[in-house]
GROMACS .gro file of C-alpha atoms in nm:
model
  494
    1MET     CA    1   3.156  -1.709  -1.732
    2GLY     CA    2   3.483  -1.521  -1.791
    3SER     CA    3   3.866  -1.564  -1.960
    4ALA     CA    4   4.104  -1.332  -1.996
    5SER     CA    5   4.445  -1.323  -2.278
    6SER     CA    6   4.658  -1.058  -2.339
    7ALA     CA    7   4.428  -0.931  -2.563
    8TYR     CA    8   4.119  -1.007  -2.542
    9ARG     CA    9   3.834  -1.037  -2.199
   10ILE     CA   10   3.598  -1.319  -2.344
   11ILE     CA   11   3.254  -1.371  -2.144
   12TYR     CA   12   3.003  -1.598  -2.192
   13LEU     CA   13   2.609  -1.549  -2.116
   14ASP     CA   14   2.341  -1.751  -2.069
   15VAL     CA   15   2.126  -1.576  -2.269
   16ASP     CA   16   1.756  -1.735  -2.223
   17GLY     CA   17   1.948  -2.076  -2.188
   18ARG     CA   18   2.155  -2.022  -2.486
   19ILE     CA   19   2.509  -1.957  -2.408
   20GLN     CA   20   2.645  -1.626  -2.569
   21LYS     CA   21   2.999  -1.538  -2.630
   22VAL     CA   22   3.076  -1.134  -2.597
   23VAL     CA   23   3.456  -1.047  -2.720
   24PHE     CA   24   3.544  -0.692  -2.554
   25SER     CA   25   3.920  -0.537  -2.655
   26HIS     CA   26   4.125  -0.498  -2.418
   27CYS     CA   27   4.099  -0.136  -2.458
   28CYS     CA   28   3.741  -0.144  -2.338
   29SER     CA   29   3.761   0.005  -1.983
   30PRO     CA   30   3.503  -0.191  -1.709
   31CYS     CA   31   3.279   0.128  -1.754
   32ASP     CA   32   3.267   0.072  -2.093
   33ILE     CA   33   3.175  -0.272  -2.050
   34LYS     CA   34   2.903  -0.118  -1.768
   35GLU     CA   35   2.762   0.089  -2.001
   36LEU     CA   36   2.672  -0.187  -2.289
   37PHE     CA   37   2.549  -0.406  -2.027
   38CYS     CA   38   2.318  -0.139  -1.914
   39THR     CA   39   2.214  -0.068  -2.294
   40ALA     CA   40   2.150  -0.430  -2.347
   41VAL     CA   41   1.962  -0.525  -2.075
   42GLY     CA   42   1.783  -0.131  -2.046
   43LEU     CA   43   1.922  -0.069  -1.665
   44PRO     CA   44   2.012   0.263  -1.575
   45ARG     CA   45   2.347   0.303  -1.567
   46SER     CA   46   2.388   0.365  -1.204
   47THR     CA   47   2.259  -0.020  -1.167
   48THR     CA   48   2.523  -0.222  -0.960
   49PHE     CA   49   2.583  -0.549  -1.054
   50SER     CA   50   2.859  -0.803  -1.077
   51LEU     CA   51   2.991  -1.120  -1.344
   52LEU     CA   52   2.970  -1.453  -1.143
   53ASP     CA   53   3.095  -1.821  -1.307
   54ALA     CA   54   2.943  -2.128  -1.248
   55SER     CA   55   3.043  -2.169  -0.957
   56GLY     CA   56   2.896  -1.882  -0.821
   57ALA     CA   57   3.237  -1.722  -0.768
   58MET     CA   58   3.299  -1.346  -0.859
   59VAL     CA   59   3.458  -1.239  -1.237
   60SER     CA   60   3.654  -0.952  -1.262
   61ILE     CA   61   3.524  -0.796  -1.623
   62ASP     CA   62   3.871  -0.574  -1.577
   63PRO     CA   63   4.128  -0.665  -1.869
   64THR     CA   64   4.426  -0.578  -1.730
   65MET     CA   65   4.291  -0.740  -1.323
   66PRO     CA   66   4.542  -1.070  -1.294
   67ASN     CA   67   4.336  -1.434  -1.253
   68LYS     CA   68   4.258  -1.559  -0.915
   69GLU     CA   69   4.533  -1.801  -0.857
   70GLU     CA   70   4.821  -1.531  -1.017
   71LEU     CA   71   4.678  -1.260  -0.753
   72PHE     CA   72   4.677  -1.524  -0.424
   73GLN     CA   73   5.016  -1.625  -0.466
   74ASN     CA   74   5.134  -1.239  -0.502
   75VAL     CA   75   4.950  -1.207  -0.181
   76LEU     CA   76   5.099  -1.513  -0.007
   77THR     CA   77   5.421  -1.387  -0.139
   78GLN     CA   78   5.370  -1.000   0.007
   79VAL     CA   79   5.290  -1.189   0.329
   80ALA     CA   80   5.580  -1.425   0.388
   81GLU     CA   81   5.877  -1.117   0.257
   82GLN     CA   82   5.676  -0.901   0.593
   83PHE     CA   83   5.710  -1.207   0.815
   84SER     CA   84   6.020  -1.293   0.733
   85ARG     CA   85   6.085  -0.891   0.802
   86ALA     CA   86   5.954  -0.865   1.109
   87PHE     CA   87   6.046  -1.123   1.274
   88LYS     CA   88   6.414  -1.127   1.098
   89ILE     CA   89   6.393  -1.538   0.971
   90ASN     CA   90   6.668  -1.511   0.744
   91GLU     CA   91   6.897  -1.322   1.024
   92LEU     CA   92   6.786  -1.618   1.293
   93LYS     CA   93   6.857  -1.885   1.054
   94ALA     CA   94   7.233  -1.782   1.012
   95GLU     CA   95   7.219  -1.753   1.361
   96VAL     CA   96   7.149  -2.064   1.540
   97THR     CA   97   7.392  -2.211   1.189
   98ASN     CA   98   7.714  -1.968   1.362
   99ARG     CA   99   7.625  -2.099   1.738
  100LEU     CA  100   7.541  -2.472   1.647
  101ALA     CA  101   7.806  -2.460   1.430
  102MET     CA  102   8.016  -2.332   1.785
  103LEU     CA  103   7.884  -2.564   1.951
  104GLU     CA  104   7.956  -2.876   1.789
  105LYS     CA  105   8.287  -2.720   1.809
  106ARG     CA  106   8.324  -2.701   2.213
  107VAL     CA  107   8.213  -3.055   2.211
  108GLU     CA  108   8.433  -3.159   1.963
  109LEU     CA  109   8.748  -3.006   2.147
  110GLU     CA  110   8.682  -3.047   2.485
  111GLY     CA  111   8.647  -3.464   2.434
  112ILE     CA  112   8.365  -3.689   2.604
  113LYS     CA  113   8.327  -3.493   2.952
  114VAL     CA  114   7.949  -3.538   3.036
  115VAL     CA  115   7.863  -3.178   3.175
  116GLU     CA  116   8.001  -3.019   2.892
  117ILE     CA  117   7.825  -3.222   2.628
  118GLU     CA  118   7.476  -3.138   2.857
  119LYS     CA  119   7.521  -2.798   2.890
  120CYS     CA  120   7.560  -2.806   2.467
  121ARG     CA  121   7.302  -3.003   2.433
  122SER     CA  122   7.076  -2.770   2.666
  123ASP     CA  123   7.191  -2.449   2.444
  124ILE     CA  124   7.086  -2.646   2.149
  125LYS     CA  125   6.757  -2.725   2.337
  126LYS     CA  126   6.718  -2.376   2.374
  127LEU     CA  127   6.807  -2.301   2.028
  128ARG     CA  128   6.581  -2.502   1.916
  129GLU     CA  129   6.299  -2.394   2.090
  130GLU     CA  130   6.307  -2.038   2.011
  131MET     CA  131   6.319  -2.147   1.641
  132THR     CA  132   6.028  -2.393   1.693
  133SER     CA  133   5.848  -2.094   1.887
  134ARG     CA  134   5.907  -1.798   1.585
  135ASN     CA  135   5.866  -2.054   1.313
  136SER     CA  136   5.479  -2.149   1.522
  137ARG     CA  137   5.414  -1.794   1.560
  138VAL     CA  138   5.416  -1.701   1.196
  139HIS     CA  139   5.318  -2.052   1.083
  140SER     CA  140   5.008  -1.970   1.276
  141LEU     CA  141   4.958  -1.625   1.160
  142ILE     CA  142   4.974  -1.781   0.759
  143CYS     CA  143   4.784  -2.117   0.844
  144SER     CA  144   4.478  -1.835   0.844
  145SER     CA  145   4.543  -1.786   0.489
  146CYS     CA  146   4.434  -2.145   0.443
  147LEU     CA  147   4.801  -2.338   0.401
  148ASP     CA  148   4.844  -2.701   0.564
  149ASP     CA  149   4.921  -2.704   0.942
  150LYS     CA  150   5.229  -2.921   0.959
  151LYS     CA  151   5.275  -2.928   1.359
  152LEU     CA  152   5.655  -2.971   1.500
  153THR     CA  153   5.733  -3.267   1.743
  154PRO     CA  154   5.953  -3.139   1.989
  155HIS     CA  155   6.267  -3.365   2.104
  156ARG     CA  156   6.273  -3.493   2.439
  157ASP     CA  157   6.668  -3.500   2.573
  158VAL     CA  158   6.560  -3.632   2.895
  159PRO     CA  159   6.363  -3.902   2.967
  160SER     CA  160   6.047  -3.861   3.106
  161TYR     CA  161   6.036  -4.136   3.421
  162PRO     CA  162   6.036  -3.942   3.740
  163LYS     CA  163   6.364  -4.004   3.941
  164TYR     CA  164   6.253  -4.151   4.282
  165HIS     CA  165   6.429  -4.032   4.651
  166LEU     CA  166   6.463  -4.435   4.775
  167SER     CA  167   6.494  -4.461   5.060
  168LYS     CA  168   6.728  -4.591   5.331
  169GLU     CA  169   6.564  -4.923   5.416
  170THR     CA  170   6.417  -4.968   4.997
  171ILE     CA  171   6.851  -4.912   4.982
  172ASP     CA  172   6.946  -5.181   5.226
  173THR     CA  173   6.668  -5.425   5.094
  174LEU     CA  174   6.755  -5.366   4.735
  175ARG     CA  175   7.061  -5.584   4.848
  176GLN     CA  176   6.953  -5.903   5.025
  177PRO     CA  177   6.742  -6.238   4.798
  178ILE     CA  178   6.423  -6.097   5.066
  179PHE     CA  179   6.360  -5.794   4.849
  180ASP     CA  180   6.014  -5.799   4.741
  181VAL     CA  181   5.908  -5.733   4.418
  182TRP     CA  182   5.578  -5.706   4.356
  183GLN     CA  183   5.576  -5.379   4.564
  184TRP     CA  184   5.711  -5.159   4.262
  185GLU     CA  185   5.569  -5.051   3.990
  186PRO     CA  186   5.786  -5.000   3.664
  187ASN     CA  187   5.881  -4.620   3.661
  188GLU     CA  188   6.044  -4.755   4.039
  189MET     CA  189   6.172  -5.018   3.920
  190LEU     CA  190   6.333  -4.873   3.653
  191SER     CA  191   6.502  -4.609   3.976
  192CYS     CA  192   6.622  -4.906   4.155
  193LEU     CA  193   6.842  -4.994   3.888
  194GLU     CA  194   6.935  -4.743   3.774
  195HIS     CA  195   7.054  -4.648   4.168
  196MET     CA  196   7.219  -5.013   4.100
  197TYR     CA  197   7.476  -4.851   3.870
  198HIS     CA  198   7.560  -4.588   4.053
  199ASP     CA  199   7.598  -4.739   4.346
  200LEU     CA  200   7.815  -4.991   4.222
  201GLY     CA  201   8.048  -4.735   4.123
  202LEU     CA  202   7.954  -4.832   3.741
  203VAL     CA  203   7.876  -4.491   3.647
  204ARG     CA  204   8.141  -4.350   3.811
  205ASP     CA  205   8.428  -4.540   3.699
  206PHE     CA  206   8.358  -4.629   3.371
  207ASN     CA  207   8.229  -4.241   3.305
  208ILE     CA  208   7.880  -4.335   3.157
  209ASN     CA  209   7.656  -4.066   3.071
  210PRO     CA  210   7.374  -4.054   3.318
  211ILE     CA  211   7.132  -3.929   3.075
  212THR     CA  212   7.236  -4.214   2.858
  213LEU     CA  213   7.191  -4.425   3.140
  214LYS     CA  214   6.784  -4.360   3.199
  215ARG     CA  215   6.750  -4.359   2.771
  216TRP     CA  216   6.915  -4.740   2.787
  217LEU     CA  217   6.718  -4.847   3.064
  218LEU     CA  218   6.347  -4.648   2.946
  219CYS     CA  219   6.451  -4.862   2.569
  220ILE     CA  220   6.561  -5.217   2.805
  221HIS     CA  221   6.177  -5.182   2.956
  222ASP     CA  222   6.038  -5.150   2.602
  223ASN     CA  223   6.169  -5.439   2.426
  224TYR     CA  224   6.046  -5.693   2.690
  225ARG     CA  225   5.727  -5.812   2.653
  226ASN     CA  226   5.400  -5.850   2.847
  227ASN     CA  227   5.416  -6.244   2.862
  228PRO     CA  228   5.285  -6.351   3.194
  229PHE     CA  229   5.664  -6.473   3.340
  230HIS     CA  230   5.882  -6.372   3.092
  231ASN     CA  231   5.851  -5.982   3.158
  232PHE     CA  232   6.016  -5.665   3.261
  233ARG     CA  233   5.987  -5.738   3.640
  234HIS     CA  234   6.154  -6.109   3.607
  235CYS     CA  235   6.455  -5.879   3.403
  236PHE     CA  236   6.449  -5.659   3.730
  237CYS     CA  237   6.383  -6.026   4.031
  238VAL     CA  238   6.715  -6.137   3.770
  239ALA     CA  239   6.916  -5.807   3.827
  240GLN     CA  240   6.794  -5.762   4.172
  241MET     CA  241   6.922  -6.124   4.247
  242MET     CA  242   7.240  -6.067   4.050
  243TYR     CA  243   7.271  -5.714   4.270
  244SER     CA  244   7.188  -5.897   4.589
  245MET     CA  245   7.438  -6.161   4.474
  246ILE     CA  246   7.727  -5.925   4.453
  247TYR     CA  247   7.715  -5.755   4.769
  248LEU     CA  248   7.660  -6.110   4.953
  249CYS     CA  249   7.948  -6.236   4.792
  250ASN     CA  250   8.185  -5.951   4.858
  251LEU     CA  251   8.212  -5.989   4.424
  252GLN     CA  252   8.433  -5.687   4.410
  253GLU     CA  253   8.678  -5.765   4.573
  254LYS     CA  254   8.733  -6.071   4.346
  255PHE     CA  255   8.628  -5.950   4.001
  256THR     CA  256   8.690  -5.647   3.771
  257GLN     CA  257   8.496  -5.347   3.724
  258ILE     CA  258   8.401  -5.471   3.424
  259ASP     CA  259   8.336  -5.826   3.554
  260ILE     CA  260   8.053  -5.641   3.732
  261LEU     CA  261   7.949  -5.449   3.478
  262ILE     CA  262   7.939  -5.711   3.213
  263LEU     CA  263   7.726  -5.926   3.549
  264MET     CA  264   7.466  -5.676   3.586
  265THR     CA  265   7.427  -5.546   3.201
  266ALA     CA  266   7.336  -5.952   3.086
  267ALA     CA  267   7.144  -5.985   3.372
  268VAL     CA  268   6.948  -5.671   3.276
  269CYS     CA  269   6.899  -5.806   2.895
  270HIS     CA  270   6.924  -6.180   2.957
  271ASP     CA  271   6.549  -6.211   2.807
  272LEU     CA  272   6.470  -5.936   2.594
  273ASP     CA  273   6.239  -5.997   2.307
  274HIS     CA  274   6.136  -6.295   2.489
  275PRO     CA  275   5.802  -6.444   2.284
  276GLY     CA  276   5.624  -6.661   2.549
  277TYR     CA  277   5.712  -6.961   2.361
  278ASN     CA  278   6.034  -7.175   2.457
  279ASN     CA  279   6.344  -7.297   2.228
  280THR     CA  280   6.157  -7.668   2.235
  281TYR     CA  281   5.827  -7.462   2.048
  282GLN     CA  282   6.046  -7.259   1.853
  283ILE     CA  283   6.247  -7.594   1.687
  284ASN     CA  284   5.961  -7.810   1.637
  285ALA     CA  285   5.744  -7.499   1.534
  286ARG     CA  286   6.032  -7.439   1.303
  287THR     CA  287   6.005  -7.067   1.354
  288GLU     CA  288   6.164  -6.763   1.191
  289LEU     CA  289   6.386  -6.730   1.511
  290ALA     CA  290   6.490  -7.149   1.509
  291VAL     CA  291   6.578  -7.125   1.138
  292ARG     CA  292   6.717  -6.783   1.196
  293TYR     CA  293   6.993  -6.950   1.471
  294ASN     CA  294   7.025  -7.334   1.319
  295ASP     CA  295   6.826  -7.440   1.603
  296ILE     CA  296   7.117  -7.316   1.860
  297SER     CA  297   6.941  -7.153   2.162
  298PRO     CA  298   6.699  -6.965   1.874
  299LEU     CA  299   6.591  -6.774   2.215
  300GLU     CA  300   6.902  -6.641   2.379
  301ASN     CA  301   7.091  -6.575   2.056
  302HIS     CA  302   6.779  -6.333   2.034
  303HIS     CA  303   6.781  -6.097   2.292
  304CYS     CA  304   7.147  -6.042   2.229
  305ALA     CA  305   7.121  -5.916   1.897
  306VAL     CA  306   6.811  -5.732   2.091
  307ALA     CA  307   7.059  -5.590   2.296
  308PHE     CA  308   7.300  -5.491   2.078
  309GLN     CA  309   7.106  -5.308   1.871
  310ILE     CA  310   6.989  -5.118   2.159
  311PHE     CA  311   7.328  -5.034   2.197
  312SER     CA  312   7.364  -4.957   1.880
  313GLN     CA  313   7.140  -4.613   1.927
  314PRO     CA  314   7.397  -4.342   2.033
  315ASP     CA  315   7.154  -4.214   2.300
  316CYS     CA  316   7.102  -4.529   2.452
  317ASN     CA  317   7.511  -4.681   2.424
  318ILE     CA  318   7.620  -4.707   2.795
  319PHE     CA  319   7.941  -4.799   2.655
  320SER     CA  320   8.004  -4.493   2.443
  321ASN     CA  321   8.346  -4.420   2.660
  322PHE     CA  322   8.520  -4.792   2.626
  323ASP     CA  323   8.775  -4.756   2.342
  324ALA     CA  324   8.710  -5.053   2.042
  325GLU     CA  325   8.873  -5.350   2.268
  326ALA     CA  326   8.716  -5.254   2.609
  327PHE     CA  327   8.440  -5.303   2.437
  328LYS     CA  328   8.492  -5.592   2.244
  329GLN     CA  329   8.562  -5.761   2.546
  330ILE     CA  330   8.194  -5.637   2.692
  331ARG     CA  331   8.039  -5.765   2.410
  332GLN     CA  332   8.208  -6.111   2.429
  333GLY     CA  333   8.153  -6.098   2.797
  334THR     CA  334   7.725  -6.027   2.760
  335ILE     CA  335   7.737  -6.257   2.457
  336THR     CA  336   7.852  -6.578   2.655
  337LEU     CA  337   7.707  -6.469   3.005
  338ILE     CA  338   7.294  -6.447   2.755
  339LEU     CA  339   7.383  -6.742   2.620
  340ALA     CA  340   7.467  -6.981   2.930
  341THR     CA  341   7.059  -6.887   3.024
  342ASP     CA  342   6.989  -7.142   2.792
  343MET     CA  343   6.855  -7.487   3.022
  344ALA     CA  344   6.898  -7.705   2.779
  345ARG     CA  345   7.297  -7.642   2.854
  346HIS     CA  346   7.267  -7.668   3.264
  347GLY     CA  347   7.471  -7.973   3.323
  348GLU     CA  348   7.714  -7.918   3.038
  349ILE     CA  349   7.820  -7.542   3.279
  350LEU     CA  350   7.731  -7.734   3.590
  351ASP     CA  351   8.015  -7.954   3.551
  352SER     CA  352   8.239  -7.747   3.415
  353PHE     CA  353   8.212  -7.562   3.704
  354LYS     CA  354   8.230  -7.877   3.911
  355GLN     CA  355   8.612  -7.922   3.790
  356LYS     CA  356   8.779  -7.630   3.813
  357LEU     CA  357   8.612  -7.565   4.229
  358GLU     CA  358   8.950  -7.731   4.387
  359THR     CA  359   9.174  -7.540   4.211
  360PHE     CA  360   8.948  -7.198   4.138
  361ASP     CA  361   9.172  -6.952   4.080
  362PHE     CA  362   9.027  -6.566   4.063
  363THR     CA  363   9.327  -6.463   3.846
  364ASN     CA  364   9.208  -6.723   3.575
  365GLU     CA  365   8.980  -6.576   3.303
  366GLU     CA  366   8.856  -6.932   3.254
  367HIS     CA  367   8.790  -6.974   3.559
  368VAL     CA  368   8.570  -6.629   3.637
  369THR     CA  369   8.395  -6.740   3.330
  370CYS     CA  370   8.213  -7.019   3.388
  371LEU     CA  371   8.177  -6.921   3.758
  372LYS     CA  372   8.011  -6.559   3.589
  373MET     CA  373   7.839  -6.830   3.365
  374VAL     CA  374   7.655  -7.011   3.705
  375LEU     CA  375   7.552  -6.707   3.874
  376ILE     CA  376   7.348  -6.561   3.635
  377LYS     CA  377   7.226  -6.862   3.584
  378CYS     CA  378   7.157  -6.899   3.944
  379CYS     CA  379   7.023  -6.530   3.970
  380ASP     CA  380   6.808  -6.642   3.571
  381ILE     CA  381   6.567  -6.991   3.800
  382SER     CA  382   6.599  -6.767   4.179
  383ASN     CA  383   6.284  -6.709   4.245
  384GLU     CA  384   6.243  -7.016   4.520
  385VAL     CA  385   6.526  -6.791   4.700
  386ARG     CA  386   6.275  -6.608   4.780
  387PRO     CA  387   6.021  -6.538   5.075
  388MET     CA  388   5.715  -6.718   4.993
  389GLU     CA  389   5.484  -6.472   4.924
  390VAL     CA  390   5.711  -6.366   4.677
  391ALA     CA  391   5.853  -6.695   4.486
  392GLU     CA  392   5.470  -6.866   4.521
  393PRO     CA  393   5.338  -6.592   4.242
  394TRP     CA  394   5.594  -6.668   4.015
  395VAL     CA  395   5.503  -7.035   3.954
  396ASP     CA  396   5.132  -6.866   3.882
  397CYS     CA  397   5.288  -6.695   3.636
  398LEU     CA  398   5.528  -6.906   3.498
  399LEU     CA  399   5.250  -7.234   3.483
  400GLU     CA  400   4.992  -6.960   3.293
  401GLU     CA  401   5.291  -6.886   3.007
  402TYR     CA  402   5.336  -7.228   3.022
  403PHE     CA  403   4.989  -7.367   2.928
  404MET     CA  404   4.939  -7.159   2.676
  405GLN     CA  405   5.247  -7.254   2.516
  406SER     CA  406   5.050  -7.625   2.552
  407ASP     CA  407   4.759  -7.520   2.430
  408ARG     CA  408   4.920  -7.363   2.104
  409GLU     CA  409   5.135  -7.646   2.034
  410LYS     CA  410   4.811  -7.893   2.093
  411ALA     CA  411   4.626  -7.720   1.843
  412GLU     CA  412   4.973  -7.697   1.583
  413GLY     CA  413   4.995  -8.068   1.644
  414LEU     CA  414   5.341  -8.063   1.797
  415PRO     CA  415   5.521  -8.260   2.104
  416VAL     CA  416   5.373  -8.142   2.488
  417ALA     CA  417   5.621  -8.164   2.729
  418PRO     CA  418   5.466  -8.358   3.057
  419PHE     CA  419   5.606  -8.080   3.283
  420MET     CA  420   5.347  -7.729   3.094
  421ASP     CA  421   5.033  -7.972   3.026
  422ARG     CA  422   4.773  -7.794   3.247
  423ASP     CA  423   4.637  -8.174   3.276
  424LYS     CA  424   4.931  -8.300   3.430
  425VAL     CA  425   5.091  -8.098   3.601
  426THR     CA  426   5.069  -7.937   3.943
  427LYS     CA  427   5.204  -7.662   4.164
  428PRO     CA  428   5.353  -7.884   4.372
  429THR     CA  429   5.438  -8.129   4.099
  430ALA     CA  430   5.664  -7.896   3.918
  431GLN     CA  431   5.868  -7.681   4.145
  432ILE     CA  432   5.959  -8.054   4.459
  433GLY     CA  433   6.183  -8.214   4.092
  434PHE     CA  434   6.275  -7.851   3.984
  435ILE     CA  435   6.357  -7.749   4.334
  436LYS     CA  436   6.571  -8.065   4.424
  437PHE     CA  437   6.738  -8.124   4.120
  438VAL     CA  438   6.823  -7.773   3.976
  439LEU     CA  439   6.805  -7.497   4.227
  440ILE     CA  440   6.941  -7.712   4.565
  441PRO     CA  441   7.218  -7.911   4.380
  442MET     CA  442   7.307  -7.560   4.222
  443PHE     CA  443   7.341  -7.318   4.485
  444GLU     CA  444   7.549  -7.621   4.723
  445THR     CA  445   7.775  -7.626   4.427
  446VAL     CA  446   7.822  -7.249   4.444
  447MET     CA  447   7.859  -7.257   4.841
  448LYS     CA  448   8.121  -7.458   4.799
  449LEU     CA  449   8.312  -7.048   4.669
  450PHE     CA  450   8.092  -6.902   4.916
  451PRO     CA  451   8.010  -6.993   5.235
  452GLN     CA  452   7.790  -6.707   5.315
  453ILE     CA  453   7.528  -6.794   5.024
  454GLU     CA  454   7.402  -7.079   5.249
  455GLU     CA  455   7.199  -6.868   5.493
  456ALA     CA  456   7.012  -6.648   5.320
  457MET     CA  457   6.955  -6.884   4.969
  458LEU     CA  458   7.012  -7.249   5.060
  459GLN     CA  459   6.809  -7.236   5.378
  460PRO     CA  460   6.516  -7.079   5.216
  461LEU     CA  461   6.523  -7.335   4.884
  462ARG     CA  462   6.510  -7.645   5.180
  463GLU     CA  463   6.224  -7.438   5.316
  464SER     CA  464   6.051  -7.405   4.977
  465ARG     CA  465   6.102  -7.816   4.881
  466ASP     CA  466   5.966  -7.947   5.192
  467ARG     CA  467   5.679  -7.723   5.166
  468TYR     CA  468   5.572  -7.832   4.821
  469GLU     CA  469   5.611  -8.171   4.950
  470GLU     CA  470   5.351  -8.103   5.263
  471LEU     CA  471   5.131  -7.970   4.971
  472LYS     CA  472   5.180  -8.239   4.741
  473GLN     CA  473   5.055  -8.499   4.989
  474ILE     CA  474   4.773  -8.289   5.062
  475ASP     CA  475   4.674  -8.334   4.733
  476GLU     CA  476   4.689  -8.692   4.695
  477ALA     CA  477   4.549  -8.737   5.040
  478MET     CA  478   4.247  -8.508   4.811
  479ASN     CA  479   4.280  -8.746   4.557
  480GLU     CA  480   4.229  -8.996   4.757
  481LYS     CA  481   3.923  -8.918   4.925
  482LYS     CA  482   3.749  -8.824   4.583
  483LYS     CA  483   3.843  -9.160   4.461
  484SER     CA  484   3.671  -9.293   4.699
  485GLU     CA  485   3.384  -9.071   4.755
  486ASN     CA  486   3.324  -9.144   4.361
  487LEU     CA  487   3.360  -9.530   4.401
  488SER     CA  488   3.108  -9.541   4.699
  489MET     CA  489   2.880  -9.329   4.509
  490GLY     CA  490   2.872  -9.579   4.185
  491GLY     CA  491   2.821  -9.861   4.410
  492GLN     CA  492   2.547  -9.705   4.556
  493LYS     CA  493   2.354  -9.660   4.200
  494LYS     CA  494   2.397  -9.989   4.146
   0.00000   0.00000   0.00000
């Protein structure tokens, strides 16, 4: 084992199991030390030998030689300086700093112009990639000298979901309640939603950055949970039905474009981060959401909060070009509509709308707000408006979610609603009352203002009611038959 000081070289030798300390003056040359060792052990002076420490690493016998750490640091410093000169790192840093400053100044001076901003972002991205590429080459070479490998993750400026080309048939059907929402994958639904915002003129009229629209929709998708019913496909269903009603009722002739923007955006956001358990469960179980919102529409308040948390991210804020007053109007309008989807307020909202019907005035802000609340309610529970093969799977999804909740309520000792209890409810019994006493009366009320919905929406509802009533009669007849058989079998056993 060897160690060095400014004046001496000290070496410890293991001689027959005993450690001997040998001290050499700094005046001793490596040759002198070697000659001394050769003489001591009786070896020729031409012998080649090495000194090793306890770990097997070679120890220098040159008193002027720096230690391992100093030597390694010197090598790394020289390598870094050589790479810096070879790749002109300092010049590149200065160039990048100057060009970024110029690009940022251009954005500031030229205002919010989508094309210019995207071009600047593209230039900045290229600079980043060039910098990353050069750094990666230097980094990979230095890594061979056993430095830590730190990977850089490039920033993705453009969302990754593909842009689908929608056929004319798809575009036409997308505007109608008959659209089959089960035939589309999430990426395709995102493209359809994107198309709706463009088709309604919202992107053009409000100067919405198309890339921001893509990012926002992706973020919306990611913030819906994989519940049996309250999931992203349900979000798409509600937005697509709203889009259909806008065309069917010619709402763009009656409403302002800001009203249309609020209707569509509220439909897209109305169930964000739904946990799959309704307000009744939240309140009875005293969940964190119920406590936070004082038992007042906890889920709907949560959906609003999540929606505007997303809008608070600059990359997802499709309202970034609105002034403060316009944004306030959109925020308040969107919140009002999402809160209206709480079914506990159904009677209150519908009664308020009925009172305004006879003297309804599209220039009256209170009247228009009430109508928008009824419209989003219609869209939210509109599955039975759709063709039977599209509507019926949603009943299965809803019942699955209901049964999950009622099972949990039973396990936690909480009250269970009969319409959610798997031991008491069937598809016909679940749907008949809802269609007869909720859906048909609400759509009939809207029909007084928009007669054109009778054929496209009310007629399918009536047909659905009749079909479930037939199914109920069949179920009852089968149950009676089973009872008779059981009684008969019981009599035979006696």
